[in-house]
Amino acid sequence: MAVTIAQLQKWKQQQRRITVLTAWDYAIAQILDEAGSDVILVGDSLAMTALGHQTTLPLSLEAMLHHAAAVKRGVKRALVVCDLPFLTYQESSQQAIQSAGRVLKETGVQAVKLEGGNDAIAQTVATLTRIGIPVMGHIGLTPQSVHHLGYRQQGTTSETAKQIYQEALNLSEAGAFSIVLEHIPSDLAHEITANIPIPTIGIGAGKYCDGQVLVTADLLGLTPKQPPFAKPYTNLRDIITTATQNYIADVKNQNFPP
């Protein structure tokens, strides 16, 4: 059966952990879906993992639509969520409606994700959810704010922890169906998870969240430098390098084709 937003809510109540991974093309999406990932996120991290940018900021809506459509074609079971790129929703609620509407209409994904939880963003989330566009929130370390926040852990002081907690409340009350908590202290993530009715998805936020998300390129060992909170489950860089070198050697030594 296909995963639904209602199931995610039910799984939180049942304390059944939710698994989330990112995908950027058809082949990876198909593998993750068949392996059983509950949610597949077409994250704007693809700006770096697939397109070679240094940050997520250069990614356009058109590029995201292209990748999200490919991912969705590879998925039969998982809930597919697509990031809204930088400056495709911050200008106004109307801009957010147009961007999110295009994502759902042109790619077939079931929901969008956007970063931030201040009053303006919460109002945007409320506007989107009122017209039937499901929204996943994202607070803590928000990569689209890299020039302001950097990549360091967020919520480490009493003041910033209170701000992140309030953002979680804002998004929940605005109608978000889930919230990604990125690179915040475990105790803060635990407090948020215990006090909001919607699932929390952690990345570098400890074990007390309702689910976990990893960038699949990190999980597979494809990235040259791992984030401090990632766990590579294999090393495809080495495997692919060895396979490629073996092919090159076979061709040069006239061992391929056989």
PDB file of N, CA and C in Angstrom, residues 31-81:
ATOM      1  N   ILE A  31      15.095   2.213  -6.398  1.00  0.00           N
ATOM      2  CA  ILE A  31      15.781   1.349  -5.434  1.00  0.00           C
ATOM      3  C   ILE A  31      15.325   1.648  -4.008  1.00  0.00           C
ATOM      4  N   LEU A  32      15.273   2.923  -3.647  1.00  0.00           N
ATOM      5  CA  LEU A  32      14.862   3.295  -2.284  1.00  0.00           C
ATOM      6  C   LEU A  32      13.432   2.866  -2.004  1.00  0.00           C
ATOM      7  N   ASP A  33      12.573   3.016  -3.001  1.00  0.00           N
ATOM      8  CA  ASP A  33      11.173   2.646  -2.834  1.00  0.00           C
ATOM      9  C   ASP A  33      11.041   1.140  -2.647  1.00  0.00           C
ATOM     10  N   GLU A  34      11.710   0.380  -3.475  1.00  0.00           N
ATOM     11  CA  GLU A  34      11.632  -1.081  -3.381  1.00  0.00           C
ATOM     12  C   GLU A  34      12.275  -1.597  -2.090  1.00  0.00           C
ATOM     13  N   ALA A  35      13.247  -0.854  -1.561  1.00  0.00           N
ATOM     14  CA  ALA A  35      13.897  -1.257  -0.311  1.00  0.00           C
ATOM     15  C   ALA A  35      13.030  -0.955   0.909  1.00  0.00           C
ATOM     16  N   GLY A  36      12.009  -0.084   0.738  1.00  0.00           N
ATOM     17  CA  GLY A  36      11.063   0.136   1.820  1.00  0.00           C
ATOM     18  C   GLY A  36      11.107   1.469   2.519  1.00  0.00           C
ATOM     19  N   SER A  37      11.807   2.467   1.967  1.00  0.00           N
ATOM     20  CA  SER A  37      11.791   3.786   2.596  1.00  0.00           C
ATOM     21  C   SER A  37      10.360   4.324   2.640  1.00  0.00           C
ATOM     22  N   ASP A  38       9.939   4.842   3.790  1.00  0.00           N
ATOM     23  CA  ASP A  38       8.570   5.347   3.939  1.00  0.00           C
ATOM     24  C   ASP A  38       8.338   6.624   3.146  1.00  0.00           C
ATOM     25  N   VAL A  39       9.308   7.520   3.206  1.00  0.00           N
ATOM     26  CA  VAL A  39       9.211   8.815   2.533  1.00  0.00           C
ATOM     27  C   VAL A  39      10.458   9.006   1.689  1.00  0.00           C
ATOM     28  N   ILE A  40      10.277   9.508   0.487  1.00  0.00           N
ATOM     29  CA  ILE A  40      11.406   9.875  -0.361  1.00  0.00           C
ATOM     30  C   ILE A  40      11.342  11.377  -0.589  1.00  0.00           C
ATOM     31  N   LEU A  41      12.403  12.059  -0.194  1.00  0.00           N
ATOM     32  CA  LEU A  41      12.480  13.510  -0.310  1.00  0.00           C
ATOM     33  C   LEU A  41      13.341  13.884  -1.509  1.00  0.00           C
ATOM     34  N   VAL A  42      12.761  14.656  -2.410  1.00  0.00           N
ATOM     35  CA  VAL A  42      13.556  15.250  -3.484  1.00  0.00           C
ATOM     36  C   VAL A  42      14.121  16.527  -2.888  1.00  0.00           C
ATOM     37  N   GLY A  43      15.239  16.374  -2.213  1.00  0.00           N
ATOM     38  CA  GLY A  43      15.800  17.490  -1.453  1.00  0.00           C
ATOM     39  C   GLY A  43      16.610  18.428  -2.316  1.00  0.00           C
ATOM     40  N   ASP A  44      16.652  19.697  -1.899  1.00  0.00           N
ATOM     41  CA  ASP A  44      17.473  20.638  -2.661  1.00  0.00           C
ATOM     42  C   ASP A  44      18.959  20.371  -2.466  1.00  0.00           C
ATOM     43  N   SER A  45      19.289  19.383  -1.620  1.00  0.00           N
ATOM     44  CA  SER A  45      20.674  18.909  -1.534  1.00  0.00           C
ATOM     45  C   SER A  45      21.163  18.371  -2.873  1.00  0.00           C
ATOM     46  N   LEU A  46      20.254  18.073  -3.786  1.00  0.00           N
ATOM     47  CA  LEU A  46      20.672  17.602  -5.117  1.00  0.00           C
ATOM     48  C   LEU A  46      21.469  18.667  -5.853  1.00  0.00           C
ATOM     49  N   ALA A  47      21.333  19.920  -5.429  1.00  0.00           N
ATOM     50  CA  ALA A  47      22.170  20.976  -6.010  1.00  0.00           C
ATOM     51  C   ALA A  47      23.641  20.627  -5.864  1.00  0.00           C
ATOM     52  N   MET A  48      23.981  19.979  -4.738  1.00  0.00           N
ATOM     53  CA  MET A  48      25.370  19.597  -4.480  1.00  0.00           C
ATOM     54  C   MET A  48      25.654  18.162  -4.922  1.00  0.00           C
ATOM     55  N   THR A  49      24.758  17.224  -4.581  1.00  0.00           N
ATOM     56  CA  THR A  49      25.040  15.816  -4.859  1.00  0.00           C
ATOM     57  C   THR A  49      24.929  15.466  -6.337  1.00  0.00           C
ATOM     58  N   ALA A  50      24.033  16.152  -7.066  1.00  0.00           N
ATOM     59  CA  ALA A  50      23.803  15.806  -8.471  1.00  0.00           C
ATOM     60  C   ALA A  50      24.301  16.861  -9.447  1.00  0.00           C
ATOM     61  N   LEU A  51      24.334  18.130  -9.003  1.00  0.00           N
ATOM     62  CA  LEU A  51      24.642  19.212  -9.942  1.00  0.00           C
ATOM     63  C   LEU A  51      25.972  19.898  -9.675  1.00  0.00           C
ATOM     64  N   GLY A  52      26.629  19.575  -8.564  1.00  0.00           N
ATOM     65  CA  GLY A  52      27.980  20.077  -8.331  1.00  0.00           C
ATOM     66  C   GLY A  52      28.100  21.465  -7.754  1.00  0.00           C
ATOM     67  N   HIS A  53      27.009  22.049  -7.247  1.00  0.00           N
ATOM     68  CA  HIS A  53      27.087  23.362  -6.613  1.00  0.00           C
ATOM     69  C   HIS A  53      27.660  23.230  -5.206  1.00  0.00           C
ATOM     70  N   GLN A  54      28.148  24.329  -4.670  1.00  0.00           N
ATOM     71  CA  GLN A  54      28.720  24.340  -3.324  1.00  0.00           C
ATOM     72  C   GLN A  54      27.661  24.474  -2.238  1.00  0.00           C
ATOM     73  N   THR A  55      26.514  25.058  -2.584  1.00  0.00           N
ATOM     74  CA  THR A  55      25.399  25.204  -1.646  1.00  0.00           C
ATOM     75  C   THR A  55      24.107  24.872  -2.389  1.00  0.00           C
ATOM     76  N   THR A  56      22.987  24.923  -1.682  1.00  0.00           N
ATOM     77  CA  THR A  56      21.685  24.677  -2.308  1.00  0.00           C
ATOM     78  C   THR A  56      21.127  25.918  -2.995  1.00  0.00           C
ATOM     79  N   LEU A  57      21.740  27.064  -2.775  1.00  0.00           N
ATOM     80  CA  LEU A  57      21.142  28.333  -3.210  1.00  0.00           C
ATOM     81  C   LEU A  57      20.962  28.480  -4.723  1.00  0.00           C
ATOM     82  N   PRO A  58      21.868  27.975  -5.577  1.00  0.00           N
ATOM     83  CA  PRO A  58      21.683  28.194  -7.014  1.00  0.00           C
ATOM     84  C   PRO A  58      20.549  27.400  -7.645  1.00  0.00           C
ATOM     85  N   LEU A  59      19.992  26.423  -6.948  1.00  0.00           N
ATOM     86  CA  LEU A  59      19.000  25.536  -7.550  1.00  0.00           C
ATOM     87  C   LEU A  59      17.738  26.290  -7.959  1.00  0.00           C
ATOM     88  N   SER A  60      17.295  26.073  -9.188  1.00  0.00           N
ATOM     89  CA  SER A  60      16.095  26.736  -9.702  1.00  0.00           C
ATOM     90  C   SER A  60      14.871  25.842  -9.533  1.00  0.00           C
ATOM     91  N   LEU A  61      13.706  26.455  -9.614  1.00  0.00           N
ATOM     92  CA  LEU A  61      12.467  25.689  -9.563  1.00  0.00           C
ATOM     93  C   LEU A  61      12.385  24.754 -10.763  1.00  0.00           C
ATOM     94  N   GLU A  62      12.826  25.208 -11.936  1.00  0.00           N
ATOM     95  CA  GLU A  62      12.766  24.367 -13.131  1.00  0.00           C
ATOM     96  C   GLU A  62      13.611  23.109 -12.961  1.00  0.00           C
ATOM     97  N   ALA A  63      14.789  23.259 -12.358  1.00  0.00           N
ATOM     98  CA  ALA A  63      15.636  22.090 -12.127  1.00  0.00           C
ATOM     99  C   ALA A  63      14.971  21.139 -11.141  1.00  0.00           C
ATOM    100  N   MET A  64      14.355  21.688 -10.112  1.00  0.00           N
ATOM    101  CA  MET A  64      13.684  20.846  -9.127  1.00  0.00           C
ATOM    102  C   MET A  64      12.502  20.104  -9.745  1.00  0.00           C
ATOM    103  N   LEU A  65      11.754  20.770 -10.594  1.00  0.00           N
ATOM    104  CA  LEU A  65      10.641  20.112 -11.276  1.00  0.00           C
ATOM    105  C   LEU A  65      11.145  18.946 -12.118  1.00  0.00           C
ATOM    106  N   HIS A  66      12.245  19.150 -12.822  1.00  0.00           N
ATOM    107  CA  HIS A  66      12.842  18.114 -13.668  1.00  0.00           C
ATOM    108  C   HIS A  66      13.200  16.874 -12.848  1.00  0.00           C
ATOM    109  N   HIS A  67      13.901  17.083 -11.737  1.00  0.00           N
ATOM    110  CA  HIS A  67      14.340  15.960 -10.913  1.00  0.00           C
ATOM    111  C   HIS A  67      13.177  15.308 -10.175  1.00  0.00           C
ATOM    112  N   ALA A  68      12.258  16.105  -9.658  1.00  0.00           N
ATOM    113  CA  ALA A  68      11.126  15.555  -8.908  1.00  0.00           C
ATOM    114  C   ALA A  68      10.251  14.669  -9.789  1.00  0.00           C
ATOM    115  N   ALA A  69      10.049  15.066 -11.031  1.00  0.00           N
ATOM    116  CA  ALA A  69       9.243  14.256 -11.955  1.00  0.00           C
ATOM    117  C   ALA A  69       9.915  12.914 -12.213  1.00  0.00           C
ATOM    118  N   ALA A  70      11.238  12.928 -12.362  1.00  0.00           N
ATOM    119  CA  ALA A  70      11.972  11.679 -12.584  1.00  0.00           C
ATOM    120  C   ALA A  70      11.881  10.769 -11.364  1.00  0.00           C
ATOM    121  N   VAL A  71      12.044  11.351 -10.186  1.00  0.00           N
ATOM    122  CA  VAL A  71      11.943  10.570  -8.951  1.00  0.00           C
ATOM    123  C   VAL A  71      10.569   9.946  -8.819  1.00  0.00           C
ATOM    124  N   LYS A  72       9.534  10.741  -9.039  1.00  0.00           N
ATOM    125  CA  LYS A  72       8.168  10.242  -8.850  1.00  0.00           C
ATOM    126  C   LYS A  72       7.867   9.085  -9.793  1.00  0.00           C
ATOM    127  N   ARG A  73       8.435   9.105 -10.987  1.00  0.00           N
ATOM    128  CA  ARG A  73       8.211   7.997 -11.919  1.00  0.00           C
ATOM    129  C   ARG A  73       8.798   6.690 -11.416  1.00  0.00           C
ATOM    130  N   GLY A  74       9.745   6.752 -10.510  1.00  0.00           N
ATOM    131  CA  GLY A  74      10.364   5.546  -9.984  1.00  0.00           C
ATOM    132  C   GLY A  74       9.733   5.026  -8.703  1.00  0.00           C
ATOM    133  N   VAL A  75       8.706   5.713  -8.198  1.00  0.00           N
ATOM    134  CA  VAL A  75       8.155   5.375  -6.874  1.00  0.00           C
ATOM    135  C   VAL A  75       6.737   4.843  -6.986  1.00  0.00           C
ATOM    136  N   LYS A  76       6.479   3.736  -6.305  1.00  0.00           N
ATOM    137  CA  LYS A  76       5.131   3.159  -6.256  1.00  0.00           C
ATOM    138  C   LYS A  76       4.520   3.224  -4.863  1.00  0.00           C
ATOM    139  N   ARG A  77       5.358   3.125  -3.817  1.00  0.00           N
ATOM    140  CA  ARG A  77       4.835   3.012  -2.451  1.00  0.00           C
ATOM    141  C   ARG A  77       5.085   4.241  -1.587  1.00  0.00           C
ATOM    142  N   ALA A  78       6.294   4.769  -1.594  1.00  0.00           N
ATOM    143  CA  ALA A  78       6.682   5.819  -0.652  1.00  0.00           C
ATOM    144  C   ALA A  78       5.918   7.123  -0.901  1.00  0.00           C
ATOM    145  N   LEU A  79       5.790   7.915   0.150  1.00  0.00           N
ATOM    146  CA  LEU A  79       5.289   9.283   0.023  1.00  0.00           C
ATOM    147  C   LEU A  79       6.429  10.145  -0.504  1.00  0.00           C
ATOM    148  N   VAL A  80       6.195  10.870  -1.589  1.00  0.00           N
ATOM    149  CA  VAL A  80       7.253  11.688  -2.188  1.00  0.00           C
ATOM    150  C   VAL A  80       7.023  13.157  -1.860  1.00  0.00           C
ATOM    151  N   VAL A  81       8.044  13.777  -1.284  1.00  0.00           N
ATOM    152  CA  VAL A  81       8.008  15.181  -0.875  1.00  0.00           C
ATOM    153  C   VAL A  81       9.096  15.920  -1.634  1.00  0.00           C
TER     154      VAL A  81
END
